[in-house]
Amino acid sequence: MSDHAVTEKADDIVVCDACPVLCRIRLGKTGACDRYGNVDGKLARLDPMLVAEQVAARSGAMVPFLEGDWSGELLRDAGAFVTGIGAGTTYPDYKPAPFIVASQHRDIDMVTVVTEGIFSYCGLKLKIDTDRFVGPEQAAVRCKGEQVGHVTTAEYGSQMLALGGVRHLTGGSKKEGVVTCDTLLTLCNKGAVELAVDGGATMTVQAGEAPVINGAREERMRVGCGSATIGIFARQWHGHVDEVIVVDDHITGVLSEHQAGRFLGLSPAGIRVRGKKSTPGRYFQVANPGLGWGGTDVQDPLTIIEKIDPKSARPGLRLLMVSTTGEDSGYFVLDDALKPVPAAMPAAVAKVVERIGENCEPALTSVLFMAGAGGSLRAGVTENPIRLTRSIKQSLVRVTSGGAPVYVWPGGGITYMVDVLLMPDNAFGYVPTPAIVGPIEFTMRLTDYQALGGHMDHVRELADVIQEPRVKRTGWRDKNPWPLEP
Ligand code: SF4
């Protein structure tokens, strides 16, 4: 049962005070978020509370889902970590966190403060490994017609979306808030959502899976920009072709003009591509963004050739045009009129095109949850919240989310990011305020906890906490650092 106060009891109704919605829950029913229910007239957190166990810390071996009786002694020896998943909430934290767990690590007394944070200030950063045009920067990203975020600055080989945030959760219509919350929750829990970008693509995205853009599943993340591709493969092309143009939405590379070509003793071949010349052999804006070659709207690569200069070009010149993933390629030979004529690609050239593909990584969608834990949540940890913030900045406190490592942003507050794939499945919930509920744990030495004004009278032994009937055991994800390790 939850130790939340039952603030009202009449006709077997209990009032949940785990969030500001204050659901009045009838016997046998659940509250609006389905996380709490009225069990035998008492308020209960219904989901299991996840304890991740590192068995035989000495060998580092993992044993997922231990079966049978489970003694506290075994756990202490093995290394158990009480995650915030299913721990319960105390928002707005006028009470200590649901679990403040004492344990030992390398003979040092440690404490982990465990809670489920209710985050109105939260969102997702999606990194979608594709060059395909998903929509203009700043364009609205919609789910079920509601704006849930926007397209933000593209990164190297990836399109980026910023979803959620307090404005979409609370600043628009009720429907916008609900759909935003639902979208975040699905993605956080590793589910798939369909998104549509104003003036751009529709796509299906899911953490750890290839994005599907306008119905086409993306296979490859590009090897690099056009210029980088020239740099990487110039030597391998040398002697087999006279010119290579790597078509890219951002930086199209032209071998014979490029520094890499110069290094190999090539002189400009006289094939001038459209767009703005940046530095030798590097061109911007050769076409519009799109779903064609190299993230451009190009379907016929010859359309990006502006002119062929007879002073430098010659009949018989061998030209390769290729995209940054190697998925699109064409081989041409200039005829007597200096017109590129398609020809069979020699095996040695095809081999390098293949190698571009071999050097591409699988295209994936990465989902990072970002939230601010610098508000009232801190009061569940200490009666003097600024000390928690300072202790995190001083690296005295390790912050984890469902046991997964987080990155805490510099500057004020406790703004953190976590890769949802490093977390156990279904680690997130929601409340209809609307806000996302996410697990968070603060681990530190017991002496440091005391020094920062921790709720010492609420500290419970690990061996005691793990006897809670709701506890569910799982194996520790061995790639995550052990949170109690200094
Ligand atoms: S929404 Fe959930 S946490 Fe909030 S009061 Fe209702 S049952 Fe409790």
Short mmCIF file of C-alpha atoms and ligand atoms in Angstrom, two decimals:
data_model
loop_
_atom_site.label_atom_id
_atom_site.label_comp_id
_atom_site.label_asym_id
_atom_site.label_seq_id
_atom_site.Cartn_x
_atom_site.Cartn_y
_atom_site.Cartn_z
CA MET A 1 0.00 0.00 0.00
CA SER A 2 1.09 3.53 -0.56
CA ASP A 3 2.04 5.64 2.40
CA HIS A 4 0.25 8.59 0.86
CA ALA A 5 -2.24 10.03 3.25
CA VAL A 6 -5.82 9.12 2.55
CA THR A 7 -7.18 12.59 2.92
CA GLU A 8 -10.82 11.70 2.70
CA LYS A 9 -12.72 8.55 3.29
CA ALA A 10 -16.43 8.38 2.76
CA ASP A 11 -18.45 5.65 1.12
CA ASP A 12 -15.23 3.73 0.52
CA ILE A 13 -13.80 6.57 -1.58
CA VAL A 14 -10.15 7.39 -1.16
CA VAL A 15 -8.51 10.56 -2.37
CA CYS A 16 -5.17 10.17 -4.09
CA ASP A 17 -2.76 12.96 -3.21
CA ALA A 18 0.11 11.75 -5.34
CA CYS A 19 -0.48 14.55 -7.84
CA PRO A 20 -2.54 17.74 -8.00
CA VAL A 21 -5.43 16.02 -9.80
CA LEU A 22 -6.51 14.61 -6.41
CA CYS A 23 -8.59 11.77 -7.86
CA ARG A 24 -11.43 10.49 -5.72
CA ILE A 25 -11.23 6.76 -6.28
CA ARG A 26 -14.04 4.32 -5.55
CA LEU A 27 -13.42 0.89 -4.10
CA GLY A 28 -11.81 -1.40 -6.65
CA LYS A 29 -11.28 1.41 -9.15
CA THR A 30 -8.20 3.26 -10.35
CA GLY A 31 -7.43 6.95 -10.61
CA ALA A 32 -7.16 8.92 -13.85
CA CYS A 33 -3.58 7.84 -14.55
CA ASP A 34 -4.21 4.16 -13.73
CA ARG A 35 -1.16 4.21 -11.49
CA TYR A 36 -3.05 4.41 -8.21
CA GLY A 37 -6.13 2.55 -7.13
CA ASN A 38 -8.46 1.93 -4.23
CA VAL A 39 -7.58 -1.54 -2.95
CA ASP A 40 -9.67 -2.65 0.03
CA GLY A 41 -10.37 0.96 0.90
CA LYS A 42 -6.74 1.99 0.85
CA LEU A 43 -4.76 3.96 -1.70
CA ALA A 44 -2.28 1.73 -3.49
CA ARG A 45 0.36 2.24 -6.15
CA LEU A 46 -0.62 -0.49 -8.56
CA ASP A 47 2.42 -1.19 -10.70
CA PRO A 48 5.40 -3.20 -9.55
CA MET A 49 8.37 -1.38 -8.09
CA LEU A 50 11.44 -2.29 -10.07
CA VAL A 51 14.63 -3.37 -8.31
CA ALA A 52 17.52 -3.99 -10.66
CA GLU A 53 19.97 -6.53 -9.44
CA GLN A 54 23.62 -6.94 -10.24
CA VAL A 55 24.32 -10.50 -9.28
CA ALA A 56 27.82 -11.47 -8.26
CA ALA A 57 29.25 -8.00 -8.45
CA ARG A 58 32.59 -9.69 -8.07
CA SER A 59 32.35 -11.30 -11.50
CA GLY A 60 30.16 -8.67 -13.06
CA ALA A 61 27.84 -11.40 -14.34
CA MET A 62 24.20 -10.57 -14.76
CA VAL A 63 21.31 -12.76 -13.77
CA PRO A 64 18.05 -11.38 -15.05
CA PHE A 65 14.83 -12.07 -13.20
CA LEU A 66 15.98 -14.14 -10.26
CA GLU A 67 13.42 -16.67 -9.26
CA GLY A 68 12.36 -18.04 -5.91
CA ASP A 69 12.85 -16.74 -2.41
CA TRP A 70 14.90 -13.69 -2.19
CA SER A 71 16.75 -12.69 0.94
CA GLY A 72 17.99 -9.23 1.71
CA GLU A 73 21.35 -10.67 2.49
CA LEU A 74 21.66 -12.10 -0.99
CA LEU A 75 20.68 -8.79 -2.46
CA ARG A 76 23.14 -6.84 -0.46
CA ASP A 77 25.90 -9.19 -1.47
CA ALA A 78 24.81 -9.17 -5.05
CA GLY A 79 24.13 -5.49 -5.41
CA ALA A 80 20.57 -4.28 -5.76
CA PHE A 81 19.41 -0.90 -6.88
CA VAL A 82 15.92 0.36 -6.14
CA THR A 83 14.83 2.29 -9.23
CA GLY A 84 12.19 4.98 -9.33
CA ILE A 85 10.05 2.84 -11.63
CA GLY A 86 6.83 2.20 -9.76
CA ALA A 87 8.14 3.92 -6.63
CA GLY A 88 5.29 6.43 -6.45
CA THR A 89 5.12 10.16 -6.44
CA THR A 90 4.77 12.82 -3.81
CA TYR A 91 4.19 15.86 -6.01
CA PRO A 92 4.45 18.69 -5.12
CA ASP A 93 6.80 17.07 -2.67
CA TYR A 94 5.56 18.36 0.61
CA LYS A 95 6.57 14.95 1.91
CA PRO A 96 9.86 13.07 1.69
CA ALA A 97 10.45 10.93 -1.42
CA PRO A 98 8.68 7.55 -1.36
CA PHE A 99 11.89 5.60 -0.76
CA ILE A 100 15.13 6.72 0.80
CA VAL A 101 17.25 3.60 0.75
CA ALA A 102 20.41 2.94 2.73
CA SER A 103 22.89 0.42 1.39
CA GLN A 104 26.58 -0.29 1.50
CA HIS A 105 29.04 -0.18 -1.32
CA ARG A 106 32.67 -1.12 -0.76
CA ASP A 107 32.09 -0.73 3.00
CA ILE A 108 30.83 2.82 2.54
CA ASP A 109 27.37 3.75 3.76
CA MET A 110 25.37 5.05 0.82
CA VAL A 111 21.88 6.32 0.31
CA THR A 112 19.63 6.45 -2.75
CA VAL A 113 16.62 8.74 -2.82
CA VAL A 114 14.06 7.20 -5.13
CA THR A 115 10.96 8.78 -6.63
CA GLU A 116 8.86 9.14 -9.72
CA GLY A 117 9.12 12.73 -10.84
CA ILE A 118 6.10 14.47 -12.34
CA PHE A 119 7.52 16.58 -15.13
CA SER A 120 5.54 19.41 -16.69
CA TYR A 121 8.84 20.71 -17.99
CA CYS A 122 10.00 17.91 -20.19
CA GLY A 123 10.37 16.90 -23.78
CA LEU A 124 12.22 14.71 -26.20
CA LYS A 125 15.06 15.21 -28.59
CA LEU A 126 14.80 12.86 -31.55
CA LYS A 127 17.83 12.16 -33.69
CA ILE A 128 16.72 10.58 -36.94
CA ASP A 129 19.56 9.18 -38.99
CA THR A 130 18.64 10.31 -42.47
CA ASP A 131 19.55 12.94 -45.01
CA ARG A 132 16.08 12.92 -46.43
CA PHE A 133 14.20 16.15 -46.11
CA VAL A 134 11.73 15.81 -43.27
CA GLY A 135 10.65 19.46 -43.28
CA PRO A 136 12.02 22.98 -42.96
CA GLU A 137 13.81 23.95 -39.77
CA GLN A 138 11.30 25.37 -37.25
CA ALA A 139 8.36 23.69 -39.01
CA ALA A 140 5.61 22.34 -36.79
CA VAL A 141 5.66 18.61 -36.06
CA ARG A 142 2.18 17.21 -35.57
CA CYS A 143 0.62 14.08 -34.20
CA LYS A 144 -3.08 13.48 -34.83
CA GLY A 145 -3.22 17.04 -36.19
CA GLU A 146 -1.92 18.68 -33.00
CA GLN A 147 1.43 20.41 -32.85
CA VAL A 148 3.67 18.43 -30.52
CA GLY A 149 7.02 19.98 -31.41
CA HIS A 150 9.16 21.32 -34.24
CA VAL A 151 12.03 20.50 -36.57
CA THR A 152 15.25 21.78 -35.07
CA THR A 153 18.86 22.13 -36.22
CA ALA A 154 20.02 19.16 -38.28
CA GLU A 155 23.11 17.32 -37.10
CA TYR A 156 25.75 15.38 -39.01
CA GLY A 157 23.80 12.84 -41.03
CA SER A 158 20.71 13.21 -38.89
CA GLN A 159 17.53 15.24 -38.81
CA MET A 160 16.54 16.45 -35.37
CA LEU A 161 13.13 17.00 -33.80
CA ALA A 162 12.33 18.73 -30.52
CA LEU A 163 9.07 17.38 -29.12
CA GLY A 164 7.01 18.26 -26.09
CA GLY A 165 8.05 20.96 -23.69
CA VAL A 166 5.94 22.98 -21.35
CA ARG A 167 4.38 25.14 -24.06
CA HIS A 168 2.78 22.23 -25.89
CA LEU A 169 1.91 20.43 -22.65
CA THR A 170 0.29 23.38 -20.92
CA GLY A 171 0.22 26.43 -23.18
CA GLY A 172 -2.16 25.35 -25.94
CA SER A 173 -5.57 23.73 -26.10
CA LYS A 174 -6.45 20.82 -23.84
CA LYS A 175 -6.27 18.49 -26.83
CA GLU A 176 -2.79 19.74 -27.74
CA GLY A 177 -1.62 19.01 -24.21
CA VAL A 178 -3.19 15.55 -24.14
CA VAL A 179 -1.83 14.53 -27.56
CA THR A 180 1.61 15.91 -26.70
CA CYS A 181 1.66 13.96 -23.44
CA ASP A 182 0.52 10.81 -25.20
CA THR A 183 3.16 11.20 -27.93
CA LEU A 184 5.94 11.70 -25.41
CA LEU A 185 4.78 8.78 -23.31
CA THR A 186 4.65 6.39 -26.26
CA LEU A 187 8.12 7.36 -27.45
CA CYS A 188 9.56 7.27 -23.91
CA ASN A 189 8.22 3.76 -23.48
CA LYS A 190 9.90 2.73 -26.75
CA GLY A 191 6.71 2.67 -28.80
CA ALA A 192 6.19 3.94 -32.36
CA VAL A 193 4.37 7.14 -33.31
CA GLU A 194 3.41 8.66 -36.61
CA LEU A 195 4.35 12.29 -37.06
CA ALA A 196 3.67 14.77 -39.84
CA VAL A 197 5.75 17.89 -40.50
CA ASP A 198 4.12 21.01 -41.95
CA GLY A 199 5.55 21.38 -45.47
CA GLY A 200 7.52 18.17 -45.03
CA ALA A 201 7.30 14.44 -44.56
CA THR A 202 5.17 12.04 -42.60
CA MET A 203 7.20 9.54 -40.66
CA THR A 204 7.00 6.72 -38.19
CA VAL A 205 9.63 6.88 -35.50
CA GLN A 206 10.54 4.60 -32.62
CA ALA A 207 13.58 4.50 -30.36
CA GLY A 208 16.20 2.10 -31.68
CA GLU A 209 14.36 1.44 -34.96
CA ALA A 210 14.90 2.68 -38.49
CA PRO A 211 12.72 5.69 -39.32
CA VAL A 212 10.07 5.24 -41.98
CA ILE A 213 9.81 8.43 -44.01
CA ASN A 214 6.91 8.88 -46.41
CA GLY A 215 6.41 5.13 -46.30
CA ALA A 216 10.05 4.26 -47.09
CA ARG A 217 12.12 2.58 -44.41
CA GLU A 218 15.51 4.29 -44.13
CA GLU A 219 18.35 1.78 -44.30
CA ARG A 220 21.60 3.70 -44.23
CA MET A 221 23.00 6.67 -42.39
CA ARG A 222 25.29 8.49 -44.80
CA VAL A 223 29.04 7.91 -44.61
CA GLY A 224 29.63 11.67 -44.36
CA CYS A 225 28.85 14.84 -46.26
CA GLY A 226 29.77 15.01 -49.95
CA SER A 227 33.12 16.59 -49.19
CA ALA A 228 33.95 14.01 -46.50
CA THR A 229 33.02 11.19 -48.87
CA ILE A 230 35.45 12.58 -51.43
CA GLY A 231 38.15 12.79 -48.77
CA ILE A 232 37.58 9.22 -47.58
CA PHE A 233 37.45 7.51 -50.97
CA ALA A 234 39.60 9.74 -53.24
CA ARG A 235 42.56 7.36 -53.25
CA GLN A 236 40.36 4.38 -54.07
CA TRP A 237 38.86 6.15 -57.10
CA HIS A 238 42.17 7.43 -58.35
CA GLY A 239 43.04 5.94 -61.71
CA HIS A 240 39.59 4.41 -62.23
CA VAL A 241 37.61 7.61 -62.91
CA ASP A 242 38.50 11.16 -63.98
CA GLU A 243 35.83 12.92 -61.96
CA VAL A 244 33.56 12.07 -59.03
CA ILE A 245 30.67 14.23 -57.88
CA VAL A 246 29.17 13.24 -54.53
CA VAL A 247 25.67 14.70 -54.40
CA ASP A 248 24.71 16.03 -50.97
CA ASP A 249 22.06 18.49 -49.83
CA HIS A 250 24.57 20.36 -47.69
CA ILE A 251 28.05 20.03 -49.18
CA THR A 252 28.40 18.45 -52.61
CA GLY A 253 31.94 17.29 -53.33
CA VAL A 254 33.77 17.46 -56.67
CA LEU A 255 36.90 15.30 -56.68
CA SER A 256 39.13 17.02 -59.22
CA GLU A 257 38.69 20.45 -57.59
CA HIS A 258 38.77 19.16 -54.02
CA GLN A 259 41.85 19.28 -51.84
CA ALA A 260 41.89 15.48 -51.87
CA GLY A 261 41.99 15.49 -55.69
CA ARG A 262 44.69 18.11 -55.78
CA PHE A 263 46.72 16.01 -53.38
CA LEU A 264 46.52 13.14 -55.88
CA GLY A 265 47.70 15.42 -58.69
CA LEU A 266 44.34 15.91 -60.41
CA SER A 267 43.42 19.17 -62.15
CA PRO A 268 39.87 20.50 -62.46
CA ALA A 269 37.97 18.42 -65.01
CA GLY A 270 35.79 21.29 -66.17
CA ILE A 271 32.44 19.96 -64.95
CA ARG A 272 30.85 22.83 -63.05
CA VAL A 273 28.00 21.99 -60.66
CA ARG A 274 25.23 24.37 -59.69
CA GLY A 275 25.00 26.09 -56.33
CA LYS A 276 27.37 28.21 -54.30
CA LYS A 277 31.03 27.40 -54.30
CA SER A 278 32.34 27.36 -50.75
CA THR A 279 35.96 26.23 -50.98
CA PRO A 280 37.57 24.30 -53.86
CA GLY A 281 35.53 21.20 -54.65
CA ARG A 282 32.84 21.96 -52.06
CA TYR A 283 29.46 23.34 -53.18
CA PHE A 284 26.41 24.38 -51.17
CA GLN A 285 22.79 24.35 -52.40
CA VAL A 286 23.25 22.39 -55.62
CA ALA A 287 19.52 21.60 -55.49
CA ASN A 288 16.57 21.86 -53.14
CA PRO A 289 16.19 19.58 -50.12
CA GLY A 290 14.07 16.53 -50.82
CA LEU A 291 13.76 12.78 -50.88
CA GLY A 292 16.12 12.20 -53.81
CA TRP A 293 19.89 11.81 -54.07
CA GLY A 294 21.81 12.76 -50.90
CA GLY A 295 18.86 14.51 -49.26
CA THR A 296 18.25 16.71 -52.31
CA ASP A 297 15.24 16.66 -54.61
CA VAL A 298 17.47 15.38 -57.41
CA GLN A 299 16.25 12.32 -59.28
CA ASP A 300 18.48 12.80 -62.36
CA PRO A 301 21.99 13.69 -61.16
CA LEU A 302 22.93 15.37 -64.42
CA THR A 303 20.50 18.19 -63.58
CA ILE A 304 23.01 19.57 -61.07
CA ILE A 305 25.63 20.08 -63.78
CA GLU A 306 25.56 23.75 -64.77
CA LYS A 307 28.08 23.59 -67.61
CA ILE A 308 30.96 21.61 -68.98
CA ASP A 309 33.93 23.75 -69.89
CA PRO A 310 35.54 22.67 -73.20
CA LYS A 311 38.82 24.23 -72.10
CA SER A 312 39.25 21.61 -69.36
CA ALA A 313 36.88 18.75 -70.23
CA ARG A 314 37.63 16.23 -72.99
CA PRO A 315 35.78 13.49 -74.84
CA GLY A 316 36.09 10.13 -73.08
CA LEU A 317 36.25 11.70 -69.61
CA ARG A 318 34.94 9.17 -67.06
CA LEU A 319 32.48 10.63 -64.55
CA LEU A 320 30.98 8.99 -61.46
CA MET A 321 28.04 10.60 -59.71
CA VAL A 322 27.09 9.07 -56.38
CA SER A 323 25.09 9.87 -53.25
CA THR A 324 26.49 9.98 -49.72
CA THR A 325 25.06 6.55 -48.89
CA GLY A 326 26.04 4.89 -52.16
CA GLU A 327 22.36 4.01 -52.69
CA ASP A 328 22.24 6.17 -55.82
CA SER A 329 25.00 6.16 -58.39
CA GLY A 330 25.54 6.71 -62.11
CA TYR A 331 28.55 6.30 -64.37
CA PHE A 332 28.97 8.45 -67.50
CA VAL A 333 31.50 9.00 -70.25
CA LEU A 334 31.67 12.31 -72.13
CA ASP A 335 31.02 11.95 -75.86
CA ASP A 336 32.59 14.04 -78.61
CA ALA A 337 30.15 16.87 -77.86
CA LEU A 338 31.18 16.66 -74.16
CA LYS A 339 27.77 15.33 -73.26
CA PRO A 340 27.70 12.79 -70.40
CA VAL A 341 26.45 9.45 -71.75
CA PRO A 342 25.46 6.67 -69.34
CA ALA A 343 27.82 3.71 -69.48
CA ALA A 344 28.38 0.44 -67.66
CA MET A 345 30.16 1.07 -64.40
CA PRO A 346 33.58 -0.60 -64.28
CA ALA A 347 33.96 -3.18 -61.50
CA ALA A 348 36.69 -1.19 -59.75
CA VAL A 349 34.40 1.86 -59.52
CA ALA A 350 31.39 -0.21 -58.45
CA LYS A 351 33.51 -1.69 -55.68
CA VAL A 352 34.12 1.75 -54.17
CA VAL A 353 30.43 2.64 -54.48
CA GLU A 354 29.71 -0.57 -52.60
CA ARG A 355 32.25 0.40 -50.00
CA ILE A 356 30.42 3.69 -49.38
CA GLY A 357 27.39 1.57 -48.49
CA GLU A 358 29.50 -0.74 -46.35
CA ASN A 359 30.72 2.26 -44.38
CA CYS A 360 27.25 3.55 -43.63
CA GLU A 361 25.82 2.72 -40.24
CA PRO A 362 22.24 1.50 -39.90
CA ALA A 363 19.81 4.42 -39.77
CA LEU A 364 18.14 4.59 -36.37
CA THR A 365 15.93 6.90 -34.35
CA SER A 366 17.34 7.89 -30.97
CA VAL A 367 15.04 9.27 -28.30
CA LEU A 368 16.44 11.31 -25.44
CA PHE A 369 14.13 12.36 -22.63
CA MET A 370 14.98 15.76 -21.21
CA ALA A 371 13.43 17.14 -18.04
CA GLY A 372 13.91 19.62 -15.25
CA ALA A 373 14.22 18.09 -11.78
CA GLY A 374 15.25 21.34 -10.16
CA GLY A 375 11.83 22.24 -8.77
CA SER A 376 9.80 20.92 -5.89
CA LEU A 377 11.02 17.39 -6.50
CA ARG A 378 14.13 18.40 -4.57
CA ALA A 379 12.09 18.91 -1.42
CA GLY A 380 11.46 15.17 -1.39
CA VAL A 381 15.20 14.75 -1.03
CA THR A 382 16.18 17.54 1.36
CA GLU A 383 14.66 20.33 3.35
CA ASN A 384 17.20 22.69 1.79
CA PRO A 385 16.82 22.05 -1.97
CA ILE A 386 19.65 24.28 -3.21
CA ARG A 387 22.07 21.96 -1.44
CA LEU A 388 20.93 19.07 -3.64
CA THR A 389 21.48 21.16 -6.76
CA ARG A 390 24.93 22.19 -5.57
CA SER A 391 25.87 18.66 -4.55
CA ILE A 392 24.98 17.38 -8.02
CA LYS A 393 27.14 20.08 -9.59
CA GLN A 394 29.95 19.10 -7.22
CA SER A 395 29.57 15.47 -8.32
CA LEU A 396 28.72 14.39 -4.78
CA VAL A 397 25.36 13.08 -5.98
CA ARG A 398 24.84 10.77 -8.93
CA VAL A 399 21.58 11.19 -10.79
CA THR A 400 20.10 8.22 -12.62
CA SER A 401 16.79 7.53 -14.30
CA GLY A 402 15.53 3.99 -13.87
CA GLY A 403 19.17 3.17 -13.13
CA ALA A 404 20.34 4.60 -16.47
CA PRO A 405 23.07 7.24 -16.52
CA VAL A 406 21.91 10.79 -17.24
CA TYR A 407 23.65 13.89 -18.49
CA VAL A 408 23.01 16.88 -16.23
CA TRP A 409 23.28 20.19 -18.05
CA PRO A 410 25.67 22.80 -16.71
CA GLY A 411 24.28 26.04 -15.33
CA GLY A 412 21.33 26.37 -13.01
CA GLY A 413 18.76 23.75 -12.11
CA ILE A 414 18.85 20.00 -12.56
CA THR A 415 18.10 19.71 -16.25
CA TYR A 416 18.99 16.23 -17.39
CA MET A 417 18.83 14.01 -20.44
CA VAL A 418 18.59 10.26 -20.65
CA ASP A 419 18.56 7.80 -23.53
CA VAL A 420 15.32 5.88 -23.14
CA LEU A 421 16.93 2.76 -24.62
CA LEU A 422 19.22 2.51 -21.58
CA MET A 423 16.19 2.30 -19.31
CA PRO A 424 13.96 -0.67 -18.52
CA ASP A 425 10.84 -1.01 -20.66
CA ASN A 426 7.72 0.95 -19.74
CA ALA A 427 9.59 3.10 -17.25
CA PHE A 428 7.37 6.12 -17.81
CA GLY A 429 3.83 7.05 -16.92
CA TYR A 430 1.71 10.17 -17.03
CA VAL A 431 -0.75 12.19 -15.04
CA PRO A 432 -3.56 14.10 -16.72
CA THR A 433 -2.40 17.55 -15.61
CA PRO A 434 -0.85 16.72 -18.26
CA ALA A 435 2.70 15.74 -17.38
CA ILE A 436 5.07 12.85 -17.82
CA VAL A 437 5.99 10.69 -14.86
CA GLY A 438 9.58 9.50 -14.98
CA PRO A 439 11.79 7.62 -12.54
CA ILE A 440 14.68 9.47 -10.92
CA GLU A 441 17.19 8.42 -8.31
CA PHE A 442 19.79 10.41 -6.40
CA THR A 443 22.66 8.36 -4.97
CA MET A 444 25.30 9.66 -2.57
CA ARG A 445 27.25 8.86 0.58
CA LEU A 446 25.09 8.80 3.66
CA THR A 447 27.31 11.43 5.28
CA ASP A 448 26.80 13.74 2.29
CA TYR A 449 23.06 13.14 2.49
CA GLN A 450 23.07 14.18 6.10
CA ALA A 451 25.15 17.24 5.27
CA LEU A 452 22.74 18.45 2.60
CA GLY A 453 19.82 18.33 5.00
CA GLY A 454 18.38 14.97 3.93
CA HIS A 455 15.32 13.42 5.50
CA MET A 456 17.36 11.17 7.75
CA ASP A 457 14.37 9.99 9.73
CA HIS A 458 12.94 8.45 6.53
CA VAL A 459 16.00 6.42 5.61
CA ARG A 460 15.20 2.72 5.32
CA GLU A 461 17.53 -0.23 4.96
CA LEU A 462 17.74 -1.84 1.52
CA ALA A 463 16.97 -5.23 3.07
CA ASP A 464 13.73 -3.78 4.40
CA VAL A 465 12.69 -1.99 1.20
CA ILE A 466 13.14 -5.06 -0.94
CA GLN A 467 10.61 -6.92 1.19
CA GLU A 468 7.91 -4.59 -0.12
CA PRO A 469 5.23 -6.75 -1.74
CA ARG A 470 5.24 -4.72 -4.94
CA VAL A 471 8.92 -5.31 -5.66
CA LYS A 472 9.71 -6.86 -9.02
CA ARG A 473 13.22 -8.01 -9.69
CA THR A 474 15.09 -7.53 -12.90
CA GLY A 475 18.66 -7.91 -14.07
CA TRP A 476 20.94 -4.91 -14.19
CA ARG A 477 21.74 -3.67 -17.67
CA ASP A 478 25.44 -4.38 -17.65
CA LYS A 479 26.38 -1.53 -19.99
CA ASN A 480 25.10 1.04 -17.49
CA PRO A 481 27.57 2.17 -14.83
CA TRP A 482 26.68 0.98 -11.34
CA PRO A 483 25.18 4.07 -9.66
CA LEU A 484 26.86 3.41 -6.33
CA GLU A 485 30.30 3.36 -7.88
CA PRO A 486 32.11 6.66 -7.10
S1 SF4 B 1 -3.93 11.21 -11.67
FE1 SF4 B 1 -2.97 9.43 -10.72
S2 SF4 B 1 -1.45 10.28 -9.31
FE2 SF4 B 1 -2.83 11.95 -9.87
S3 SF4 B 1 -4.34 11.95 -8.24
FE3 SF4 B 1 -5.18 10.70 -9.92
S4 SF4 B 1 -4.56 8.61 -9.39
FE4 SF4 B 1 -3.33 9.97 -8.13
#
